[in-house]
Amino acid sequence: MAQISNYGILAQLRADASHHIIRYKSGKMKQSGRGIVCWFRPETASIVEVPLDDREMSLFVKGRSADFQDVNVQGVLGWRVLEPEKLAERIDFTIGLQSGQYLKEPLERIETRLRGLINQAALQYLAEKHVRELLDLGVDPLREGIEAALASEQSLADIGIEIVNIRLDNLAPSSELQRALQTPTFEALQQKADEAVYERRAIAVEKERAIAENELVSKVELAKQEKQLIAEETGNAKDRAEGIAQAQQIESDAEANRIRVVDGAKAEAQKAQMDVYQGVAPAIILGLAAREFAQKLDRIEHLNITPDMVASLLKEFGGKSPPTPPLAAVE
C-alpha cells in the first residue's frame, strides 16, 4: 500500500512500483502513474491506488451432473489489471489520505464477479455430462471451458481485467458416491492382489515340492551309496574271512604234515628199535621190560594181572601153562 506522510497543510505519497496512482483535485485528474511520489493537499485531493501485480484467488464450485450427482471442483484463478484508469472508473479504489488503506473493498468485489462467472461456466459444463464421464475426462476439459468462457466475457474487458491462468486441482463427487465408484475398482484390485497371493503361494508350494523331490532323490542316492558301501564291506569281510580260513587251512595242513612227519619218524624209530630186538631172546626182552618197569614204578598207581598174562609169561619161559585160576587183581 501507499505510504502517506503529513507535513502541515501538505502531505506526501509514496507508491510501490506495482501500484498505479491516480490523483484527483476538485474532481479532475491531476496525476496518474505507476509507483509515483507526489505532494497534495488533503483538503482538496482524492487519490486512487490500483494494484498491478498478479493476483490469485481460490475456487470452489459445487455443481450437479446430468445424472443428478453432486460434483465438487477446486482450483486457483490468477488475474491482473490491464487498464487501471478504466478499472478505477468502474470500481472504487479510493484510499484514505491519513492511513493509505482502501476505504471500501474493491478487490473483494472483483473476486466476487470473477467467481460468479466461473461458477456459471462450471455449472453449465457439469450439468451437460454424467458423473462417470466427468471423472473419466478429468479437469482439463472443464478448465478449457472456463478459460473460453472468461475470454469471451465482455464485462471483464470493459473493466480492464485479464485472466492470467486457471488451475483446477480436483474434480470429485461426494464422499458417498466416491466410495461407491471406488468399490468396483477396489474389488478388482483386491482380486488381483488375492490372485497375486495365490500365485505366490502356488509358486512357494511348487518350490517346496521341488525341494522335497530333491531331498527324496538325495535320500535315494544316499541309500544306494549306503547299499553299495554295505556290499563293499560285506565283500571285504567275506574276503577277510576267506583269507583267514585259507590261512588257518594252510596252517592246519602244515601242522598235519608236521604231525605226519613226526609220527612217521617215531614209527620208523620204533620199527627200527623193534628190528633191534627181533633176534633177542625173550628172557632178555623180559628183563629189559622189567628194568623199564622198575624205572617207572614210582608213577604206577594200579597194576592188574590177569591169568592170560601169567600164562603168556610161562609160555615164554618154556613152561606149561597151569590151570587157569580165578581172575585176580593186584592194586
CSV table of C-alpha atoms in Angstrom, one decimal, residues 24 27 33 46 74 76 115 127 132 212 305:
chain,number,residue,atom,x,y,z
A,24,TYR,CA,-7.8,13.9,-8.4
A,27,GLY,CA,-12.9,16.1,-9.3
A,33,GLY,CA,1.3,6.9,-13.0
A,46,SER,CA,-8.7,12.4,-3.8
A,74,GLN,CA,-11.4,-26.9,-6.6
A,76,VAL,CA,-7.0,-21.4,-8.3
A,115,ARG,CA,-16.4,-16.3,-9.0
A,127,ALA,CA,-24.8,-30.3,-16.0
A,132,ARG,CA,-18.8,-41.1,-14.7
A,212,ALA,CA,11.1,-82.3,-1.2
A,305,ILE,CA,47.5,-159.1,36.4
